Every structure is written in structure tokens, then in C-alpha cells.
Tab-separated table of C-alpha atoms in Angstrom:
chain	number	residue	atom	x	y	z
A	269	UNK	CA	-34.348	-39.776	-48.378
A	270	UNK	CA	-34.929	-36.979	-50.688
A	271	UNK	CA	-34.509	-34.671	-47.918
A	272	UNK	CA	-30.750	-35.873	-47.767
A	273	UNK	CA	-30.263	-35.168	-51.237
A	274	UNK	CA	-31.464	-31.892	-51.155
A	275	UNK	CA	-28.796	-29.799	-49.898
A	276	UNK	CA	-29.811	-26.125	-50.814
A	277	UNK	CA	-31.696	-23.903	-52.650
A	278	UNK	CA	-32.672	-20.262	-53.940
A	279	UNK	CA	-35.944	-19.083	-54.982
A	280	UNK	CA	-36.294	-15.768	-56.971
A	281	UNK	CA	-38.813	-13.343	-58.300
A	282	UNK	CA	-37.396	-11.468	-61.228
A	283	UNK	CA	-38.220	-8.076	-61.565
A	284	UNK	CA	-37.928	-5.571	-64.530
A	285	UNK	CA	-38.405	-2.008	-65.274
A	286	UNK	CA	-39.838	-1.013	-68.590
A	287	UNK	CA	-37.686	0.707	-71.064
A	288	UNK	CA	-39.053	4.171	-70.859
A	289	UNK	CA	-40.216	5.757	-67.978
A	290	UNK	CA	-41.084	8.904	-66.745
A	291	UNK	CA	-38.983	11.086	-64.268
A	292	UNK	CA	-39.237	10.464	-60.298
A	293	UNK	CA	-40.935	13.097	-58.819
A	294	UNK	CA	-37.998	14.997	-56.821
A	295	UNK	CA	-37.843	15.666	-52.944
A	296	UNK	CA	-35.794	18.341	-51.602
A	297	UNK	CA	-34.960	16.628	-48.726
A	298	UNK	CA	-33.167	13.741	-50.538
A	299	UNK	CA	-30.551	13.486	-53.431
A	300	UNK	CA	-29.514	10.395	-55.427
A	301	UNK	CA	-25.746	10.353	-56.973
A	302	UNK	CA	-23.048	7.615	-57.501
A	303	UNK	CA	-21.064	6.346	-54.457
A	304	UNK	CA	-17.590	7.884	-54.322
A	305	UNK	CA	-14.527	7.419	-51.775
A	306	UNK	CA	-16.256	9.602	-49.505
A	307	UNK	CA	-19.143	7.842	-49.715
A	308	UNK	CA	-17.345	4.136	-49.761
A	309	UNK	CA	-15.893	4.967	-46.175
A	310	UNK	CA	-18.640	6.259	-45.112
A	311	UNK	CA	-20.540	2.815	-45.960
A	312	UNK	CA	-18.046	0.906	-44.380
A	313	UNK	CA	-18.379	3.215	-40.971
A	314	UNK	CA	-22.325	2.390	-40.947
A	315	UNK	CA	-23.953	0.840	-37.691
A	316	UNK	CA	-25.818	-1.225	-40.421
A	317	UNK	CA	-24.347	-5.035	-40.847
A	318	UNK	CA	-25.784	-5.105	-44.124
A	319	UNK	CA	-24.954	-1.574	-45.159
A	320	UNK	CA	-21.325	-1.936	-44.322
A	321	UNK	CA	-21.207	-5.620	-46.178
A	322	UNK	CA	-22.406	-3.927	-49.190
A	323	UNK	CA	-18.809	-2.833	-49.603
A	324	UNK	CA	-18.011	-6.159	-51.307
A	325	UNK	CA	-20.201	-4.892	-54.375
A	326	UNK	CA	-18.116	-1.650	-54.372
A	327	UNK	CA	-14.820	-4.015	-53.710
A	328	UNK	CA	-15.828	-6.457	-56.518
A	329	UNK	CA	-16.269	-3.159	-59.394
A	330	UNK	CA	-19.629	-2.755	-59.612
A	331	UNK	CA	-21.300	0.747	-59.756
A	332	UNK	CA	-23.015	2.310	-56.199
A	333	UNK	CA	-25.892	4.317	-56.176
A	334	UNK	CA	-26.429	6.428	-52.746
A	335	UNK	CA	-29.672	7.847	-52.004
A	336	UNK	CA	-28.413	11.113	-49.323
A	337	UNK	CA	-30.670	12.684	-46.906
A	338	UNK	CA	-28.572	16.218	-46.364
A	339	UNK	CA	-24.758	14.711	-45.932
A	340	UNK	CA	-26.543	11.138	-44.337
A	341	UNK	CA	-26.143	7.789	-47.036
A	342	UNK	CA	-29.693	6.575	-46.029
A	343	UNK	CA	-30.062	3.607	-48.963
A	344	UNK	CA	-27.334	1.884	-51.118
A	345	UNK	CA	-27.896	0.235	-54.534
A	346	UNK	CA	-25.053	-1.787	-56.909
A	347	UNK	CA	-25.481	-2.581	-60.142
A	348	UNK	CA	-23.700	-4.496	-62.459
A	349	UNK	CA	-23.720	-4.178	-66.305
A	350	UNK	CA	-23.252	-7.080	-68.843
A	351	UNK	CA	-19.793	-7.673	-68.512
A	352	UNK	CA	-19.669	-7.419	-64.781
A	353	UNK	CA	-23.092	-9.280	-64.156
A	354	UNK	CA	-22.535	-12.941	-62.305
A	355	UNK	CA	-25.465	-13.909	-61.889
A	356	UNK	CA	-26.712	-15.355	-65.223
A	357	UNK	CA	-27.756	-18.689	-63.379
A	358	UNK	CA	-30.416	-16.773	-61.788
A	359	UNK	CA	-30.989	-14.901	-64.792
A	360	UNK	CA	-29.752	-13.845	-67.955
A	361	UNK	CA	-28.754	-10.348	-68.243
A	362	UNK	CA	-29.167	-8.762	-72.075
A	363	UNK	CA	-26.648	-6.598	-73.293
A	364	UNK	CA	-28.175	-3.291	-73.101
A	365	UNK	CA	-29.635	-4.176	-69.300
A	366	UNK	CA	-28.174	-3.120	-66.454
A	367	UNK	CA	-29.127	-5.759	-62.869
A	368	UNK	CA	-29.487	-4.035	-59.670
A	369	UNK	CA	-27.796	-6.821	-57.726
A	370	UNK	CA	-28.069	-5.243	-54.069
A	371	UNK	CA	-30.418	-2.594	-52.424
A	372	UNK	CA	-29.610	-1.729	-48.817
A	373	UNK	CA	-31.352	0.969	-46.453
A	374	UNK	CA	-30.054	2.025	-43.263
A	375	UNK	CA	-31.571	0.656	-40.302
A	376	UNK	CA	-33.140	3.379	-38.826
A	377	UNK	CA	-34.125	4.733	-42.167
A	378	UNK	CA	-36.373	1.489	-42.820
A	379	UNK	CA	-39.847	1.887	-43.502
A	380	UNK	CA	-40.058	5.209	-44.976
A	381	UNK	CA	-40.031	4.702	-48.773
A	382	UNK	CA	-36.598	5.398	-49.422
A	383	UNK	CA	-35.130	1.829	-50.909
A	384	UNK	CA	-38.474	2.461	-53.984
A	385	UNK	CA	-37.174	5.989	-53.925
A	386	UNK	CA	-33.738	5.107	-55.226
A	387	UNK	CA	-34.696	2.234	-57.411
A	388	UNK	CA	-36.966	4.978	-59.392
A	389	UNK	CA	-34.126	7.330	-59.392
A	390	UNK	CA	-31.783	4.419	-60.485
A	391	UNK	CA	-34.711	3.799	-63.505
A	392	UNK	CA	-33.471	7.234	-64.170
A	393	UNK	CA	-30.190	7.594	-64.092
A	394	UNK	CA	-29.575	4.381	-66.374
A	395	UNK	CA	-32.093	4.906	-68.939
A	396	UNK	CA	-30.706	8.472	-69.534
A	397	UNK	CA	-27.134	7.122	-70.253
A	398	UNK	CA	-29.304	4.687	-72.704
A	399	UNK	CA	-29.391	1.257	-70.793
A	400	UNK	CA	-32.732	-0.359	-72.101
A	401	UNK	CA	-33.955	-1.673	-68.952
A	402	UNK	CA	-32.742	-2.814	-65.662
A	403	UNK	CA	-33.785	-5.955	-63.685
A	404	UNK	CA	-33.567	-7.141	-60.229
A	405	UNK	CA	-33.984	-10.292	-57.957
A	406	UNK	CA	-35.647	-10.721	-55.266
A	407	UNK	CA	-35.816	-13.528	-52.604
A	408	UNK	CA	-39.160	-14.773	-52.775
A	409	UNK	CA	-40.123	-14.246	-49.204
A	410	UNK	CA	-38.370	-11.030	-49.066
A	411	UNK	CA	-41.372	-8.321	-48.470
A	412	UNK	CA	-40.101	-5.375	-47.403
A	413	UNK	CA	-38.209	-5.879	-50.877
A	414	UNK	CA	-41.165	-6.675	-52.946
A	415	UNK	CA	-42.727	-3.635	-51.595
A	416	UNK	CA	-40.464	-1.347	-52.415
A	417	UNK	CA	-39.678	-2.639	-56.192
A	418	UNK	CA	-44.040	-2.721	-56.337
A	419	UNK	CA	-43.855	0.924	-54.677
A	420	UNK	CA	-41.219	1.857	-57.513
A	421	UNK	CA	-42.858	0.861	-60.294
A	422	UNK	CA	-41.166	-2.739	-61.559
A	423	UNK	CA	-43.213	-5.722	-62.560
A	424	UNK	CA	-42.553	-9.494	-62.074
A	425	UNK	CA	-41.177	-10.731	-65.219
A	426	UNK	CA	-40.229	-14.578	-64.358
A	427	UNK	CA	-39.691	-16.679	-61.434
A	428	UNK	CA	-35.913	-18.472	-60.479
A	429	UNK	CA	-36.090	-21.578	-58.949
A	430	UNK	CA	-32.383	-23.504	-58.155
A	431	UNK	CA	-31.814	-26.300	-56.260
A	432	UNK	CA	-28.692	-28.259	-55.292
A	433	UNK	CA	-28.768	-31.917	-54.888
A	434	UNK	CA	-25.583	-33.007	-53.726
A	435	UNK	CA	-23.152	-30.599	-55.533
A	436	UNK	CA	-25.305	-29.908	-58.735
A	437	UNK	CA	-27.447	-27.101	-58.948
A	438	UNK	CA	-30.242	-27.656	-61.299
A	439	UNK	CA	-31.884	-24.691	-62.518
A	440	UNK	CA	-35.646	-23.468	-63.858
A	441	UNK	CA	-36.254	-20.008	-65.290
A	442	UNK	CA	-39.883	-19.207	-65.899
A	443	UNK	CA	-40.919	-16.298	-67.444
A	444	UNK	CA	-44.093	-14.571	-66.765
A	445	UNK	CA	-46.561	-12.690	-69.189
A	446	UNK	CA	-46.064	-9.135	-67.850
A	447	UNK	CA	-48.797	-7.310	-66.445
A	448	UNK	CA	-51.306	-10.316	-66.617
A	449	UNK	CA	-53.453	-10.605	-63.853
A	450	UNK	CA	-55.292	-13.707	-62.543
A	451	UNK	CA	-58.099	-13.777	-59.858
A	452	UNK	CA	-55.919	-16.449	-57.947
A	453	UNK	CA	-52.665	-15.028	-58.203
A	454	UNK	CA	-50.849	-11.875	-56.247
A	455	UNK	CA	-51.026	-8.737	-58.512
A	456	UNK	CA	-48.186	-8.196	-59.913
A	457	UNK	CA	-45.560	-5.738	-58.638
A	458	UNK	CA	-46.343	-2.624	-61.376
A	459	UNK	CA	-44.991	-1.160	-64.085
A	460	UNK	CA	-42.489	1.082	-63.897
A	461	UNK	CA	-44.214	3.857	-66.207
A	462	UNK	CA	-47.133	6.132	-64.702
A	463	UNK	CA	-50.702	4.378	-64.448
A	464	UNK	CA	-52.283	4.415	-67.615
């Protein structure tokens, strides 16, 4: 019966990166720097399904991110700021935060550290125009995600849990202590800020 009723759902880690951090350490053979026209139909001639979908982001207004390696796109990032951010039933977005809303690495890229690599430079690139912090989220299940926010530095800050019976969603945000660490729990996915 309750089976019936239940007729979707989304589950959520929330992520955050402190508000100061220190600088990525740079790599000669890759360069970060916002997605242009060039880069936009370059996206959409990808042999990546997922690469070329993240078009919609670009479509829709929000701000691209391209990690290059030489004149290759290798990893795509959007991000949407406060008055462009839809996703408040997930999570609520403060004013001076920015949400990366979609990370994206070419297929045969995958694996190599790249996706952390351009969430770190993203940490950058925001916090020097001022934004306060940024925050992501991820599908719970999603590891090759978690990974590579853990790899870049960002910590779980809260859990979303949503769940539509019949055409309601109802909706539970919990928060987490950052940083905390039980015995029984996964550690938590870092800190965005060097190891103290």
C-alpha cells in the first residue's frame, strides 16, 4: 500500500566549501577559465551524453566553468548565484553563496582527478570575486562524485531527503555539525582549507 503512494524521491548530501581557502596548487598541463561560445559549441560537439546535456545549464543562464587540458574541455562545472539558484527545495542558497549545480568530466578523462581539480579552482575563482562560500549536492549514492568533492576539499554540511507521495513532495533538510566525526559514521568529506 505505501509502496503505491510513494511515487518518487531524491536523496542528497549537501556539501560546502569554507569561506577562505587557500590557492589550488597549479598544473601546467591544465587551465581553468569560464565557458565561452567557443567553448559552448564545443560542449555541445562532445562524444559525452552528459557533457553535451550540460548545455541546458549554459541555455538556462547560469555561469560555466571549463577545466582545459591544452585546447581539450576535459570537465564542465555550472553554477548558479542567488537569483538564478532553483533549487532551494533541496537547499537554501544564502545570498553571498554561489551552488555548483552540475559537474561533468569527459568520458575518457574519468578517473584522473580532474572533476576535484576544477571544483578547487572554482573555490578560487568565486571567493576572489568575494562570494562567501559555495555549496553543492550530491546524489547520495553518487561516488565517483563524493570522491571528488572529498578529494577537493568540501565537507558534508546537511543531508536532503524529498519524497513525493502522490503529487506532493514533502521535504526534510538536516543539517550536520561540520567536521564532527563519529566512530560509526563515514568521515566526512574534508574541509576545503589545507589540513591543520
Amino acid at each position: 500500500m505505501a509502496a503505491a503512494l510513494l511515487t518518487d524521491y531524491r536523496v542528497n548530501w549537501i556539501v560546502a566549501s569554507p569561506a577562505q581557502r587557500a590557492s589550488a596548487p597549479a598544473r601546467g598541463d591544465v587551465a581553468a577559465a569560464m565557458l565561452d561560445d567557443e567553448g559552448a559549441a564545443a560542449l555541445g560537439r562532445s562524444p559525452t551524453h552528459k557533457v553535451r546535456n550540460s548545455l541546458s545549464y549554459t541555455r538556462a543562464g547560469l555561469q560555466g566553468r571549463v577545466l582545459m587540458l591544452g585546447s581539450q574541455i576535459v570537465a564542465i562545472a555550472h553554477f548558479a548565484a542567488f537569483g538564478s539558484y532553483e533549487f532551494g527545495s533541496i537547499w537554501p542558497l544564502g545570498a553571498e553563496q554561489i551552488a555548483l549545480v552540475d559537474i561533468v568530466t569527459e568520458e575518457r578523462f574519468r578517473g584522473r582527478g580532474f572533476a576535484a581539480r576544477l571544483i578547487r579552482d572554482a573555490c578560487d575563482h568565486y571567493q576572489q570575486l568575494g562570494v562567501d562560500s559555495l555549496i553543492a549536492f550530491i546524489w547520495w549514492t553518487n561516488g565517483p562524485s563524493i570522491r571528488a568533492f572529498r578529494k577537493a576539499g568540501w565537507t558534508r554540511v546537511g543531508l536532503s531527503v524529498e519524497v513525493k507521495i502522490r503529487s506532493v513532495w514533502l521535504r526534510v533538510r538536516i543539517p550536520l555539525q561540520r567536521g564532527v566525526l563519529r566512530p560509526t559514521q563515514d568521515p566526512p568529506i574534508g574541509s576545503c582549507s589545507a589540513p591543520r
